[in-house]
Coordinates of C-alpha atoms in Angstrom, one line a residue:
Chain A
M1 CA -57.6 20.1 -36.7
S2 CA -57.0 23.0 -34.1
S3 CA -56.6 21.1 -31.1
D4 CA -54.4 18.3 -31.8
Y5 CA -53.0 18.1 -28.1
V6 CA -54.4 15.4 -25.6
L7 CA -53.3 17.1 -22.6
K8 CA -52.2 20.8 -22.0
L9 CA -51.1 22.0 -18.9
D10 CA -51.4 25.9 -18.5
N11 CA -49.0 27.8 -16.2
V12 CA -49.6 25.3 -13.5
W13 CA -48.6 26.6 -9.8
K14 CA -49.0 24.2 -7.1
K15 CA -48.6 25.0 -3.3
Y16 CA -47.6 22.7 -0.5
S17 CA -47.5 23.3 3.0
K18 CA -44.7 22.0 4.9
T19 CA -46.4 21.4 8.3
E20 CA -47.7 18.2 8.9
F21 CA -51.2 19.6 9.9
F22 CA -53.1 21.7 7.7
H23 CA -55.7 22.9 10.0
K24 CA -56.4 26.2 8.1
S25 CA -57.7 24.4 5.0
V26 CA -61.1 23.1 6.5
R27 CA -62.0 26.5 7.6
E28 CA -60.8 28.4 4.5
E29 CA -63.1 25.8 2.6
I30 CA -65.8 26.9 4.7
T31 CA -65.3 30.7 4.7
G32 CA -64.3 30.4 0.6
L33 CA -68.1 29.4 0.3
F34 CA -68.7 32.9 0.1
S35 CA -65.5 34.6 -1.0
R36 CA -62.8 34.0 -3.7
K37 CA -59.4 33.6 -1.9
K38 CA -56.1 34.6 -3.5
D39 CA -54.2 31.9 -4.2
G40 CA -51.0 33.9 -5.3
A41 CA -49.3 34.6 -2.1
L42 CA -47.0 32.0 -0.2
T43 CA -47.5 32.3 3.7
K44 CA -44.3 31.0 5.7
D45 CA -45.0 27.2 6.0
E46 CA -45.8 27.3 2.1
F47 CA -43.8 26.4 -0.8
W48 CA -44.1 25.8 -4.3
A49 CA -44.3 22.4 -5.6
L50 CA -44.6 23.3 -9.1
K51 CA -44.1 26.7 -10.6
A52 CA -45.6 27.8 -14.0
I53 CA -45.6 24.4 -15.6
N54 CA -46.4 24.7 -19.4
L55 CA -46.8 21.1 -21.2
E56 CA -48.4 20.0 -24.1
F57 CA -48.9 16.4 -25.0
K58 CA -50.2 14.8 -28.4
R59 CA -51.6 11.8 -29.0
G60 CA -49.0 8.7 -29.1
D61 CA -46.5 10.9 -27.4
V62 CA -44.2 9.1 -24.9
I63 CA -43.1 11.6 -22.6
G64 CA -40.3 11.1 -20.0
L65 CA -40.2 13.3 -16.8
Y66 CA -36.6 13.3 -15.3
G67 CA -35.5 14.6 -12.0
S68 CA -34.3 13.8 -8.6
N69 CA -36.5 13.1 -5.6
G70 CA -38.5 15.9 -4.5
A71 CA -38.4 17.6 -7.6
G72 CA -41.9 17.7 -8.5
K73 CA -42.3 14.8 -10.8
T74 CA -44.9 12.5 -9.3
T75 CA -47.0 15.9 -8.1
I76 CA -47.3 16.5 -12.1
L77 CA -48.6 13.1 -12.6
K78 CA -51.1 13.7 -9.6
I79 CA -52.3 16.8 -11.6
I80 CA -53.0 15.2 -14.5
S81 CA -55.1 12.2 -13.0
S82 CA -56.7 14.9 -10.9
I83 CA -55.6 12.9 -7.9
T84 CA -55.0 16.5 -6.9
Y85 CA -55.7 20.3 -8.4
P86 CA -53.5 23.1 -9.1
T87 CA -53.4 26.0 -7.2
T88 CA -53.6 28.1 -9.8
G89 CA -53.2 27.4 -14.1
S90 CA -55.5 24.9 -15.9
V91 CA -55.1 21.4 -17.0
T92 CA -57.0 20.8 -20.4
V93 CA -57.6 17.0 -21.1
N94 CA -59.2 16.0 -24.4
T95 CA -59.3 12.2 -23.6
S96 CA -59.5 9.7 -20.6
V97 CA -56.4 9.4 -18.1
A98 CA -56.1 6.3 -16.4
P99 CA -56.3 7.2 -12.8
L100 CA -53.5 5.1 -11.4
I101 CA -50.2 7.0 -11.0
E102 CA -48.1 3.9 -9.7
V103 CA -48.7 0.1 -10.9
G104 CA -49.8 -1.7 -8.1
A105 CA -51.3 0.9 -6.2
G106 CA -54.5 -0.3 -4.4
F107 CA -53.2 -4.0 -3.9
H108 CA -54.5 -5.2 -1.0
P109 CA -51.9 -7.3 1.3
D110 CA -54.3 -9.8 2.4
L111 CA -55.7 -10.6 -1.0
T112 CA -54.4 -13.1 -3.6
G113 CA -52.9 -12.0 -6.7
R114 CA -56.1 -13.2 -8.8
E115 CA -58.2 -10.8 -6.3
N116 CA -56.1 -8.0 -6.5
I117 CA -56.1 -8.2 -10.1
Y118 CA -60.1 -7.9 -9.9
V119 CA -59.5 -4.9 -7.5
N120 CA -57.0 -3.3 -9.6
G121 CA -58.8 -3.8 -12.8
T122 CA -61.6 -2.0 -11.7
I123 CA -59.7 0.5 -10.5
I124 CA -58.5 1.5 -14.0
G125 CA -62.2 1.2 -15.4
M126 CA -62.4 -2.2 -16.5
E127 CA -65.9 -4.2 -16.4
I128 CA -65.8 -7.1 -14.0
K129 CA -66.7 -9.3 -17.0
E130 CA -64.0 -7.8 -18.9
I131 CA -61.0 -8.9 -16.4
R132 CA -62.7 -12.2 -16.1
A133 CA -62.1 -12.8 -19.9
K134 CA -58.5 -11.4 -20.0
M135 CA -57.5 -12.6 -16.8
P136 CA -55.2 -15.7 -18.5
D137 CA -53.3 -12.9 -20.5
I138 CA -52.8 -10.7 -17.6
I139 CA -51.4 -13.6 -15.7
A140 CA -49.2 -14.9 -18.3
F141 CA -47.9 -11.5 -18.9
S142 CA -46.7 -11.1 -15.3
E143 CA -45.4 -14.5 -15.6
L144 CA -46.8 -15.1 -12.0
S145 CA -48.9 -18.1 -12.7
D146 CA -47.4 -20.1 -10.0
F147 CA -48.1 -17.5 -7.5
I148 CA -51.3 -16.2 -8.4
D149 CA -53.4 -17.5 -5.7
M150 CA -50.9 -16.4 -3.0
P151 CA -51.4 -13.3 -0.7
V152 CA -49.7 -10.6 -2.4
K153 CA -48.1 -9.8 1.1
K154 CA -45.8 -12.7 0.2
Y155 CA -44.6 -11.3 -3.2
S156 CA -41.5 -9.6 -3.6
S157 CA -41.4 -5.9 -4.7
G158 CA -40.3 -7.2 -8.1
M159 CA -43.5 -9.7 -8.1
Y160 CA -45.6 -6.8 -6.7
L161 CA -44.7 -4.8 -10.2
R162 CA -45.1 -7.5 -12.5
L163 CA -48.6 -8.1 -11.4
G164 CA -49.4 -4.2 -11.1
F165 CA -47.7 -3.5 -14.8
A166 CA -49.6 -6.7 -16.3
V167 CA -52.9 -5.3 -15.1
A168 CA -52.1 -1.4 -15.9
V169 CA -51.2 -2.0 -19.7
N170 CA -54.9 -3.2 -20.0
S171 CA -56.3 0.2 -19.2
S172 CA -58.3 1.7 -22.4
A173 CA -57.6 5.4 -21.1
G174 CA -55.7 7.9 -23.7
I175 CA -53.2 8.7 -21.3
M176 CA -51.1 6.4 -19.2
L177 CA -49.5 7.5 -16.5
F178 CA -46.2 5.4 -14.8
D179 CA -44.4 6.4 -11.8
E180 CA -40.8 4.4 -11.2
I181 CA -42.4 1.3 -13.0
M182 CA -39.1 -0.1 -14.1
S183 CA -37.1 0.6 -11.2
V184 CA -37.1 -3.0 -9.5
S185 CA -37.8 -5.3 -12.1
D186 CA -35.0 -7.7 -13.5
G187 CA -33.7 -6.9 -17.1
A188 CA -35.9 -9.5 -18.9
F189 CA -38.9 -7.9 -17.6
Q190 CA -37.8 -4.5 -18.2
Q191 CA -37.5 -5.4 -21.6
K192 CA -41.1 -6.7 -21.9
C193 CA -42.2 -3.4 -20.1
I194 CA -40.2 -1.5 -23.1
N195 CA -41.8 -3.3 -25.7
K196 CA -45.3 -3.0 -24.4
I197 CA -44.8 0.7 -24.0
K198 CA -43.9 0.8 -27.6
E199 CA -47.1 -1.4 -28.7
L200 CA -49.3 1.1 -26.7
K201 CA -47.7 3.9 -28.6
Q202 CA -48.5 2.4 -31.5
D203 CA -52.1 2.1 -30.8
S204 CA -51.8 6.3 -30.2
R205 CA -51.9 6.4 -26.4
T206 CA -50.1 9.0 -24.7
I207 CA -47.8 7.8 -21.7
V208 CA -46.2 9.8 -19.1
M209 CA -43.5 8.5 -17.4
V210 CA -41.5 9.2 -14.4
S211 CA -38.1 7.8 -13.5
H212 CA -34.8 9.1 -12.0
N213 CA -33.2 6.3 -14.4
L214 CA -32.2 8.7 -17.5
S215 CA -31.0 5.4 -19.9
L216 CA -34.4 3.7 -19.1
L217 CA -36.2 6.8 -20.2
Q218 CA -33.9 7.5 -23.0
Q219 CA -34.9 3.9 -24.6
T220 CA -38.4 4.6 -24.6
A221 CA -39.4 8.3 -24.3
D222 CA -39.5 10.8 -27.5
K223 CA -39.1 13.6 -25.1
I224 CA -37.4 14.1 -21.8
Y225 CA -38.4 16.8 -19.6
L226 CA -35.9 17.9 -16.5
I227 CA -37.9 18.7 -13.5
K228 CA -35.8 20.6 -11.4
D229 CA -36.6 23.4 -8.8
S230 CA -40.4 23.2 -9.3
T231 CA -40.1 23.7 -13.1
A232 CA -40.0 21.9 -16.3
V233 CA -37.3 21.9 -18.9
P234 CA -37.0 20.1 -22.2
M235 CA -33.9 18.1 -22.5
Q236 CA -31.7 17.9 -25.5
A237 CA -30.1 15.2 -27.0
G238 CA -26.7 16.3 -25.5
D239 CA -27.8 17.1 -22.2
I240 CA -26.0 14.9 -19.5
Chain B
M1 CA -77.6 13.3 -6.1
D2 CA -74.0 14.1 -7.2
I3 CA -72.9 11.4 -4.9
I4 CA -75.5 8.8 -6.4
K5 CA -74.3 9.7 -9.9
R6 CA -70.7 8.9 -9.1
I7 CA -71.9 5.8 -7.3
I8 CA -73.7 4.8 -10.9
K9 CA -70.5 5.9 -12.8
Y10 CA -68.3 3.7 -10.6
R11 CA -70.5 0.9 -9.9
Q12 CA -67.9 -2.0 -10.9
L13 CA -65.2 -0.4 -8.9
F14 CA -67.9 -0.1 -5.9
I15 CA -69.1 -3.8 -6.0
V16 CA -65.5 -4.6 -5.8
L17 CA -64.7 -2.5 -3.1
V18 CA -67.6 -3.9 -1.1
W19 CA -66.6 -7.4 -2.0
R20 CA -62.6 -6.5 -0.9
E21 CA -64.4 -5.2 2.5
F22 CA -66.0 -8.4 3.1
A23 CA -63.3 -10.5 2.0
V24 CA -60.8 -9.0 4.1
R25 CA -62.6 -8.7 7.0
Y26 CA -63.6 -12.6 7.1
R27 CA -60.5 -13.9 5.6
Y28 CA -58.8 -15.1 8.5
S29 CA -61.4 -15.4 11.1
V30 CA -62.5 -18.9 12.1
I31 CA -66.4 -18.5 12.4
G32 CA -66.3 -16.0 9.8
V33 CA -69.8 -14.3 8.9
M34 CA -71.5 -15.6 12.2
W35 CA -69.7 -12.9 13.8
A36 CA -72.2 -10.5 12.2
G37 CA -74.9 -11.9 14.5
L38 CA -72.6 -12.5 17.7
Q39 CA -72.5 -9.0 18.4
P40 CA -76.3 -7.9 18.6
L41 CA -77.3 -11.3 20.0
S42 CA -74.8 -11.1 22.8
M43 CA -76.2 -7.5 23.7
M44 CA -79.7 -8.6 23.6
L45 CA -78.7 -11.6 26.2
L46 CA -77.3 -8.9 28.6
F47 CA -80.0 -6.5 28.2
T48 CA -82.4 -9.2 28.9
F49 CA -80.8 -10.4 31.9
I50 CA -80.0 -7.1 33.3
F51 CA -83.5 -5.1 32.4
T52 CA -86.1 -8.4 32.8
Y53 CA -84.4 -10.7 35.8
I54 CA -82.4 -8.0 37.9
M55 CA -84.4 -4.6 37.2
K56 CA -87.4 -6.9 36.7
L57 CA -88.8 -4.2 33.9
H58 CA -91.7 -5.1 31.9
V59 CA -91.0 -3.3 28.2
S60 CA -93.5 -5.3 26.0
S61 CA -96.0 -7.5 25.9
Y62 CA -94.0 -10.1 23.7
P63 CA -90.6 -11.7 24.9
S64 CA -88.4 -8.8 26.3
F65 CA -85.5 -10.1 24.1
I66 CA -87.4 -9.6 21.2
F67 CA -87.7 -6.0 22.0
Y68 CA -84.2 -5.6 22.8
F69 CA -82.9 -7.2 19.7
A70 CA -85.3 -5.5 16.9
G71 CA -83.9 -2.2 18.5
L72 CA -80.2 -3.4 18.5
I73 CA -80.2 -4.0 15.0
P74 CA -80.4 -0.9 13.3
W75 CA -78.6 0.5 16.2
T76 CA -75.6 -1.6 15.4
F77 CA -75.8 -1.1 11.6
F78 CA -75.5 2.9 12.6
S79 CA -72.7 2.4 14.9
Q80 CA -70.9 -0.4 12.9
S81 CA -71.1 1.9 9.8
L82 CA -69.4 4.9 11.7
N83 CA -66.9 2.6 13.2
A84 CA -65.9 1.4 10.2
S85 CA -66.4 4.4 7.7
I86 CA -64.6 6.9 10.1
P87 CA -61.1 5.5 9.4
S88 CA -61.7 4.5 6.0
L89 CA -60.4 7.6 4.2
T90 CA -57.3 7.8 6.5
N91 CA -56.6 4.0 6.4
H92 CA -56.6 3.9 2.6
Y93 CA -53.9 6.7 2.7
Q94 CA -52.1 4.6 -0.4
L95 CA -55.3 4.4 -2.6
I96 CA -56.2 8.2 -2.4
T97 CA -52.5 9.5 -2.9
K98 CA -52.3 7.2 -6.1
I99 CA -55.5 6.8 -7.7
Y100 CA -58.4 9.0 -8.8
F101 CA -61.8 7.7 -7.6
P102 CA -64.7 9.5 -5.7
R103 CA -63.4 9.4 -2.3
E104 CA -67.1 8.7 -0.9
L105 CA -66.8 5.2 -2.4
L106 CA -64.4 4.1 0.8
P107 CA -66.7 4.9 3.3
L108 CA -69.8 3.8 1.5
S109 CA -68.3 0.3 0.9
S110 CA -68.2 0.4 4.8
I111 CA -71.3 1.1 5.1
A112 CA -72.7 -1.3 2.5
A113 CA -70.8 -4.3 4.4
A114 CA -72.4 -3.1 7.5
L115 CA -76.0 -3.2 5.5
V116 CA -75.4 -6.7 4.7
D117 CA -74.7 -7.7 8.3
F118 CA -78.0 -6.0 9.1
F119 CA -79.9 -8.0 6.8
I120 CA -78.2 -11.6 8.3
C121 CA -79.7 -10.1 11.8
A122 CA -82.7 -9.2 10.4
A123 CA -83.1 -12.8 9.0
I124 CA -82.3 -13.8 12.8
L125 CA -85.3 -11.6 13.9
F126 CA -87.7 -13.2 11.4
V127 CA -87.1 -16.2 13.0
F128 CA -87.8 -15.2 16.2
I129 CA -91.3 -13.5 15.0
V130 CA -92.3 -17.1 13.4
I131 CA -90.9 -18.9 16.5
Y132 CA -92.7 -16.6 18.9
N133 CA -95.7 -16.4 16.8
I134 CA -96.0 -12.6 16.4
H135 CA -98.7 -11.6 14.4
L136 CA -97.9 -9.3 11.5
T137 CA -100.0 -6.9 10.1
W138 CA -99.7 -5.0 6.7
N139 CA -98.0 -2.1 8.7
V140 CA -94.9 -4.1 8.5
L141 CA -94.5 -2.6 4.9
W142 CA -93.5 0.7 6.8
V143 CA -90.3 -1.1 7.7
L144 CA -88.7 -0.7 4.0
P145 CA -89.0 3.6 3.9
L146 CA -87.4 3.3 7.4
I147 CA -84.6 1.2 6.3
V148 CA -84.1 3.7 3.7
L149 CA -84.2 6.7 6.2
L150 CA -81.9 4.8 8.2
V151 CA -79.5 4.4 5.4
I152 CA -79.4 7.5 4.1
F153 CA -79.0 9.1 7.7
T154 CA -76.1 6.7 8.7
T155 CA -74.5 7.7 5.3
S156 CA -74.6 11.7 6.0
V157 CA -73.4 11.2 9.2
S158 CA -70.5 8.7 8.2
L159 CA -69.4 10.7 5.3
F160 CA -69.3 13.9 6.9
L161 CA -67.4 12.5 10.1
A162 CA -64.9 10.3 7.6
G163 CA -64.2 13.5 5.9
L164 CA -63.4 15.7 9.3
N165 CA -61.3 12.5 10.5
V166 CA -58.9 13.3 7.3
Y167 CA -58.4 17.0 8.5
Y168 CA -58.7 16.2 12.5
R169 CA -57.7 12.8 13.6
D170 CA -59.8 14.0 17.0
V171 CA -63.1 12.4 15.0
R172 CA -61.6 9.1 15.4
L173 CA -60.4 9.2 19.2
A174 CA -63.8 11.2 20.0
S175 CA -65.7 8.6 18.0
N176 CA -66.1 5.8 20.5
F177 CA -67.2 8.3 23.1
L178 CA -69.8 9.8 20.8
I179 CA -71.2 6.6 19.8
Q180 CA -71.7 5.8 23.2
L181 CA -73.7 8.8 24.0
W182 CA -75.2 8.6 20.6
F183 CA -76.7 4.8 22.0
F184 CA -78.2 6.0 25.1
M185 CA -79.9 8.9 23.3
S186 CA -81.6 6.3 21.2
P187 CA -84.3 4.0 22.3
V188 CA -82.7 0.8 21.9
M189 CA -83.3 -0.4 25.6
Y190 CA -86.4 1.9 26.3
S191 CA -89.2 3.3 24.3
V192 CA -90.2 6.8 23.9
D193 CA -93.7 5.5 23.4
S194 CA -95.4 6.9 26.5
L195 CA -93.6 10.3 26.2
S196 CA -95.2 13.9 26.0
T197 CA -95.2 15.3 22.3
R198 CA -92.5 17.6 23.5
V199 CA -90.2 15.7 24.6
K200 CA -90.8 13.5 21.4
L201 CA -90.1 16.5 18.9
L202 CA -87.0 17.1 20.9
L203 CA -85.8 13.1 20.8
F204 CA -87.1 13.1 16.8
L205 CA -84.2 15.5 16.2
N206 CA -81.9 12.3 16.3
P207 CA -83.5 10.8 13.5
L208 CA -82.6 7.3 14.9
T209 CA -84.9 7.8 17.9
F210 CA -87.9 7.6 15.3
I211 CA -86.5 5.1 13.1
I212 CA -85.7 2.5 15.7
E213 CA -88.9 3.3 17.7
N214 CA -91.0 2.7 14.6
M215 CA -89.2 -0.3 13.5
R216 CA -90.3 -1.8 16.5
R217 CA -94.0 -0.6 16.2
V218 CA -94.8 -1.6 13.1
L219 CA -93.0 -5.0 13.1
L220 CA -93.6 -6.2 16.5
E221 CA -96.7 -4.3 17.7
G222 CA -98.5 -4.1 14.6
R223 CA -99.0 -0.4 14.6
G224 CA -99.1 2.3 12.2
I225 CA -96.7 5.1 11.5
V226 CA -97.8 8.8 12.8
L227 CA -97.6 10.5 9.4
W228 CA -96.7 14.2 10.6
Q229 CA -93.6 12.6 12.6
M230 CA -92.7 10.6 9.8
A231 CA -92.6 13.7 7.5
F232 CA -90.8 15.8 10.2
V233 CA -88.0 13.4 10.6
C234 CA -88.0 12.8 6.6
A235 CA -87.5 16.7 6.6
V236 CA -84.8 16.6 9.1
T237 CA -82.9 13.7 7.3
A238 CA -83.0 15.1 4.2
V239 CA -81.4 18.3 5.8
F240 CA -78.6 16.2 7.4
Y241 CA -78.2 14.8 4.1
I242 CA -78.0 17.6 1.7
V243 CA -75.5 19.7 4.1
L244 CA -73.4 17.1 5.2
C245 CA -73.0 15.3 1.5
R246 CA -72.4 18.9 0.3
F247 CA -69.7 19.6 2.7
F248 CA -68.0 16.1 2.0
I249 CA -68.0 16.8 -1.9
K250 CA -66.6 20.3 -0.8
I251 CA -63.7 19.2 1.1
E252 CA -62.8 16.2 -1.1
R253 CA -60.5 17.5 -3.5
A254 CA -58.2 18.2 -1.0
F255 CA -58.2 14.9 0.5
A256 CA -54.6 13.9 -1.2
D257 CA -52.8 16.9 0.0
V258 CA -53.8 16.8 3.3
I259 CA -54.1 13.1 4.5

């Protein structure tokens, strides 16, 4: 096999604007219908959120992205899931990518846990029938059976996360993305998440996790990258 | 066409989003889905009171409240779709920055929910037609292509304004005013029937004029549609659809960065 990677980021750069309003861009889109614009240069208010990112992931890899807040970890997940697009460089994906980068994203506070399982399940590409069939498993995994018919606005952040994780692991996507999944859950559920991730790895899924908790990443990830100053550096076993 | 393909691909999510729109809207309301009929019905009473009893206008050979109601139904669909879809993208900030899915699903689910309200009102209108014994002809069937035109036109305008609102919140602020102006430009409380062709053509640049006018005509007056007018409005609507939807798809990629 010539290309055994499932995901490749090739010299990816991402530019963001610091100013709150981005008025210029809509005009640029319109004028850009006719001309190619140059993406390389920075204007006064812009900065590089990602610089020359080169990553290559294989099937069954569990990758940790570690770094401080604002280093660009989440931006990498957004680019992988095509929530946003790189300014220059290319992303090649040879499998399906879970569209959701944060567990529990898309929950509606007024809907009950059960109803939100339907919303979140279809977001990750499950069929409605499939969700109905897997409902008991999802509820059991979340350990929330007593509260499943309660609006999620009454949930604690830990409960919220449990439910989100319980749905997210049902995704059939080849690449799964987790942003800070384990930061607010208790020890027992954390262990359950770690086991589940190992299970998914055996199923040869590729998992990309973001955290600023290094010891959690070390328990699960095969490879950890340090994201610092908008660049990605592989971390050696001895680091930190 | 791209948009239709994407909806088919994401239809399960679309169904759930429409259901969610409904569930959330009526969850903590006492009279629930009755709200759908309440707004056009109360406007209808108001118009009938002002125009028939105060100004003593004679608008139709059938009861005038039916005249007003038949105009208010498509109008309410249009204004509700706009009102709900314009902030739909900015209100779902957390979905757009955390999840990948075709962004048009959000405004479209608002429109779909308004369409359900539309059919509830249409059922009420049908009851009026039966009670007041209004004679229906085969021309009634024209209502179906008119509904299709209405939905396509509403979709194009909603997508365009919802997308623009991501960049310029002025759209949301201007929309109340804009919708009010649009209301007077559309034949809800009057009819363009007796105007000259030249004025009609001008008014038909607003496809709603043709749609509302003719829904009433085929349904309540049993008359047919003028075919060249239909062709003209179809062409105008098609241009709107192609230009506005292409614009939406063009700016959609940057939503997560800008919103």
